[in-house]
């Protein structure tokens, strides 16, 4: 049965009437996980799945098909989704046998809705296409394009049932991340609605799709583009991505025929969107104010403050108007599950906007209605959010009691279904409350249970629904970090710790490659590893990393390497070091998270922040650089690199020396990800002068085998000409031909593709010859938004990270090494290195070599030439080859500095430090 393995999304269904689609629709936050009610930024509360249309415009006379359809409706209303889907399938077959095409279509649309609720989007899509009389439904992008064209030609004559089917299809496409196609299909659905009350639901869906398209557009802005909007104080540009969503929400709420539920859905989503926009721009503006404050840029600071004040004033005015309308309408809703969740939704938004005094009456009403209706799931939510409110108010004892009650109810739901996505929420909330009350042992138990739940969900977090995302930073990541914090602070023995770990926690089940008991440091290390994997999955909205159920140790990979795990906690920095054959070592640095971030921000501002006039990036790319400015910049940077060295390396210097460690491997998170680790400075030398350096997202992703050198051949492609791609100019890389020629000379069996020879098609064709190394010398970008991960090809086109990954997976053998010699990570993006790590993981490449910021192609050509010469030598690791190449650049800069004033200073890291090796370093 295809229902056996699925993520059962929480289903919130109206229990009134038989569900005439023309008059009722499911709440905007229904049909999904707990995050919908939590109002997460991308939550599925944005969706607007419709109540099934059983009996819509059907004759009242009884028939076997109608009986099946009505029973399906009853099962659906009771949350029995599998049974409902099967009954509607039988009803569709009965209608088909009776020659009733309309009845068959409606039953199939109903079945499709149940499949959506089960999270089975591909199957739901095929079912609704069948309802729309599409032959051989496969739901491929090409077929969806054909469906759109076909129905567009019939736009003036579409029936209401066809419009309803298209509405369902549009929602499915949004959930699968096909936003443009979702928008086009929903526009067709809207044209079929006339003045039907169902029109309000379509407008709501269009608003939800446009909101996600708005997020997509906004996330394509780079650091400089956002800075420019702030500097120009352009409210219009700041809000531009969301204007269409605002319009659709307003239209859906104001539609005269709109039923109460979809009307308030539109208002709730509109209200939440205003809060989310305000939060995003507040964070972005404060980040720039912090940078400008460090450089006494008073004018820029004032402009930023003016911008934020004006934007907040406008958004607050709109939000207050909506809040008043929502509050007045909530009281008029008849008690139902839809009304309960609307109130919880509203309460969460009020908490987000710090209006705590208005929350308790709303949640108390929701709780009482849930109890009157004997709706245990709704009662769990109401209790849990009351607990969250009391926690915010400092009423910890009451909050704990309510959270425990909410958790018990959620766990009851797990007996007959899958309520993990709400269970983890209350488990982590309970952990926070117990910790605040000094019960660290109980807190560890609660957080471990939450960790267990998240681990069991890991492959499901984003597998089916592209616009259902856990609010990773706000909701998921803290579970891992809090658990690590508690473990590192605890004095519990291994036996006590193991007694707290539930049997399915993912920690206890995981096989260890050592016979030692699981100490707190080992548990903490493995939680951090799990966090890295979860963050990668969240980054791609896809569980792209396959791992074994084994606790991987550095001993099994490289006896001459050590792994450094920096963990930034609110009140301190903890660093765990893993050396072969040794117990884990731990160092506590008494520096707050705020101070750590301020230090790393100063490093970034002076090194690569394009909005700071005296950053190294701006000085280097000035037509006539000022030597004194460059000297001052270096003398500012070196103490900061020294401070980070003292955090991460100095505490372990003796151990590293005595164990003859040659390679340092870093598992980084947060702002540390944008630090060029090779440039850490001990007062005399850079780190790269003593150690080879590599970055890994997790040891569990490392294949311990070394690169097979013989016969080694490289697919080397590059672009040397200036190109204009999608309106943006990319400068000529005049040294690329020399770079490719060097590779061809070093490895004669290599293949070279230059300029027009370098296209997606030629890469695909050449990869059939199984190249272990792929070298791409072209402009490219990696960022925390997969939409902004791309490389430029010689035919003036771009290849996305997903397209390139698909190409690389096309050859029989996995790519050993992917080199991106002219790519860079997005300016100011601390999660951009995830793009590099993810590229390797997604494409099957064992490692990736790229750069953190733009570098001159002449120095890159020199470095790459040396890198491949070393890589050719038997037994030389990739990290060692990169180290030798960087040291060669260092020596060259010492002998021939760019300015005479730098003769007696260490070579500036901007010229040699951006090169990073991510993944397998061997």
GROMACS .gro file of C-alpha atoms in nm, residues 648-798:
model
  151
  648UNK     CA    1   4.030   2.779   1.869
  649UNK     CA    2   4.394   2.668   1.852
  650UNK     CA    3   4.607   2.794   2.139
  651UNK     CA    4   4.442   2.578   2.411
  652UNK     CA    5   4.537   2.264   2.218
  653UNK     CA    6   4.883   2.361   2.087
  654UNK     CA    7   5.075   2.121   2.310
  655UNK     CA    8   4.847   1.828   2.233
  656UNK     CA    9   4.857   1.897   1.860
  657UNK     CA   10   5.238   1.905   1.866
  658UNK     CA   11   5.284   1.594   2.081
  659UNK     CA   12   5.046   1.395   1.861
  660UNK     CA   13   5.216   1.513   1.540
  661UNK     CA   14   4.894   1.650   1.394
  662UNK     CA   15   4.933   1.768   1.036
  663UNK     CA   16   4.575   1.858   0.936
  664UNK     CA   17   4.313   2.058   1.126
  665UNK     CA   18   3.953   1.990   1.030
  666UNK     CA   19   3.690   2.240   1.142
  667UNK     CA   20   3.317   2.184   1.193
  668UNK     CA   21   3.191   2.544   1.190
  669UNK     CA   22   2.856   2.707   1.249
  670UNK     CA   23   2.713   3.059   1.250
  671UNK     CA   24   2.941   3.354   1.179
  672UNK     CA   25   3.251   3.135   1.209
  673UNK     CA   26   3.161   2.988   0.870
  674UNK     CA   27   3.273   3.303   0.689
  675UNK     CA   28   3.613   3.321   0.865
  676UNK     CA   29   3.915   3.225   0.649
  677UNK     CA   30   4.052   2.978   0.902
  678UNK     CA   31   4.386   2.945   0.722
  679UNK     CA   32   4.463   3.306   0.822
  680UNK     CA   33   4.435   3.257   1.199
  681UNK     CA   34   4.746   3.424   1.339
  682UNK     CA   35   4.960   3.334   1.642
  683UNK     CA   36   5.159   3.660   1.640
  684UNK     CA   37   5.432   3.525   1.415
  685UNK     CA   38   5.278   3.288   1.161
  686UNK     CA   39   4.950   3.210   0.993
  687UNK     CA   40   4.782   2.878   1.071
  688UNK     CA   41   4.836   2.751   0.715
  689UNK     CA   42   5.212   2.781   0.764
  690UNK     CA   43   5.199   2.495   1.014
  691UNK     CA   44   4.886   2.294   0.935
  692UNK     CA   45   4.676   2.191   0.640
  693UNK     CA   46   4.319   2.310   0.688
  694UNK     CA   47   3.981   2.171   0.579
  695UNK     CA   48   3.616   2.235   0.658
  696UNK     CA   49   3.353   1.964   0.692
  697UNK     CA   50   2.981   1.987   0.763
  698UNK     CA   51   3.001   1.656   0.951
  699UNK     CA   52   3.242   1.364   0.985
  700UNK     CA   53   2.948   1.137   0.905
  701UNK     CA   54   2.962   1.265   0.546
  702UNK     CA   55   3.329   1.183   0.496
  703UNK     CA   56   3.434   0.888   0.285
  704UNK     CA   57   3.771   0.793   0.438
  705UNK     CA   58   3.927   0.675   0.111
  706UNK     CA   59   4.203   0.885  -0.043
  707UNK     CA   60   4.179   1.039  -0.388
  708UNK     CA   61   4.283   0.784  -0.652
  709UNK     CA   62   4.568   0.955  -0.840
  710UNK     CA   63   4.634   0.722  -1.131
  711UNK     CA   64   4.525   0.770  -1.393
  712UNK     CA   65   4.409   1.117  -1.293
  713UNK     CA   66   4.233   1.329  -1.552
  714UNK     CA   67   4.052   1.659  -1.518
  715UNK     CA   68   3.753   1.800  -1.699
  716UNK     CA   69   3.867   2.164  -1.709
  717UNK     CA   70   3.619   2.424  -1.830
  718UNK     CA   71   3.631   2.801  -1.804
  719UNK     CA   72   3.520   3.141  -1.929
  720UNK     CA   73   3.773   3.414  -2.006
  721UNK     CA   74   3.546   3.664  -2.185
  722UNK     CA   75   3.323   3.933  -2.038
  723UNK     CA   76   2.963   3.814  -2.038
  724UNK     CA   77   2.624   3.968  -1.976
  725UNK     CA   78   2.390   3.722  -1.806
  726UNK     CA   79   2.034   3.821  -1.714
  727UNK     CA   80   2.126   4.188  -1.730
  728UNK     CA   81   2.435   4.155  -1.511
  729UNK     CA   82   2.791   4.194  -1.642
  730UNK     CA   83   3.062   3.947  -1.541
  731UNK     CA   84   3.419   4.068  -1.594
  732UNK     CA   85   3.665   3.891  -1.821
  733UNK     CA   86   3.896   3.641  -1.653
  734UNK     CA   87   4.192   3.685  -1.883
  735UNK     CA   88   4.415   3.427  -1.710
  736UNK     CA   89   4.167   3.141  -1.739
  737UNK     CA   90   4.318   3.004  -2.067
  738UNK     CA   91   4.656   2.980  -1.894
  739UNK     CA   92   4.494   2.811  -1.593
  740UNK     CA   93   4.331   2.545  -1.814
  741UNK     CA   94   4.649   2.496  -2.015
  742UNK     CA   95   4.844   2.428  -1.695
  743UNK     CA   96   4.597   2.156  -1.600
  744UNK     CA   97   4.621   1.999  -1.947
  745UNK     CA   98   5.000   2.000  -1.924
  746UNK     CA   99   4.999   1.845  -1.577
  747UNK     CA  100   4.741   1.580  -1.669
  748UNK     CA  101   4.761   1.519  -2.047
  749UNK     CA  102   4.448   1.301  -2.056
  750UNK     CA  103   4.238   1.594  -1.934
  751UNK     CA  104   3.974   1.768  -2.146
  752UNK     CA  105   3.968   2.146  -2.187
  753UNK     CA  106   3.652   2.349  -2.264
  754UNK     CA  107   3.698   2.726  -2.309
  755UNK     CA  108   3.430   2.995  -2.355
  756UNK     CA  109   3.167   2.885  -2.611
  757UNK     CA  110   3.283   2.525  -2.576
  758UNK     CA  111   3.174   2.536  -2.211
  759UNK     CA  112   2.796   2.478  -2.192
  760UNK     CA  113   2.569   2.261  -1.983
  761UNK     CA  114   2.533   2.022  -2.278
  762UNK     CA  115   2.907   1.986  -2.338
  763UNK     CA  116   2.968   1.928  -1.967
  764UNK     CA  117   2.699   1.660  -1.966
  765UNK     CA  118   2.850   1.493  -2.270
  766UNK     CA  119   3.208   1.501  -2.143
  767UNK     CA  120   3.114   1.364  -1.802
  768UNK     CA  121   3.022   1.037  -1.969
  769UNK     CA  122   3.399   0.973  -1.976
  770UNK     CA  123   3.405   0.968  -1.592
  771UNK     CA  124   3.641   1.244  -1.482
  772UNK     CA  125   3.747   1.214  -1.115
  773UNK     CA  126   3.820   1.588  -1.102
  774UNK     CA  127   3.600   1.864  -1.245
  775UNK     CA  128   3.758   2.211  -1.258
  776UNK     CA  129   3.536   2.509  -1.344
  777UNK     CA  130   3.715   2.844  -1.386
  778UNK     CA  131   3.422   3.081  -1.413
  779UNK     CA  132   3.218   3.331  -1.218
  780UNK     CA  133   2.980   3.179  -0.968
  781UNK     CA  134   2.812   3.241  -0.636
  782UNK     CA  135   2.724   3.040  -0.329
  783UNK     CA  136   2.478   3.171  -0.074
  784UNK     CA  137   2.237   3.056   0.195
  785UNK     CA  138   1.960   3.068  -0.065
  786UNK     CA  139   1.981   2.780  -0.313
  787UNK     CA  140   1.813   3.011  -0.566
  788UNK     CA  141   2.131   3.222  -0.564
  789UNK     CA  142   2.377   2.939  -0.613
  790UNK     CA  143   2.496   2.935  -0.973
  791UNK     CA  144   2.789   2.929  -1.212
  792UNK     CA  145   2.821   3.109  -1.548
  793UNK     CA  146   2.878   2.911  -1.869
  794UNK     CA  147   3.043   3.025  -2.190
  795UNK     CA  148   2.712   3.064  -2.375
  796UNK     CA  149   2.612   3.346  -2.135
  797UNK     CA  150   2.382   3.127  -1.930
  798UNK     CA  151   2.383   3.019  -1.567
   0.00000   0.00000   0.00000
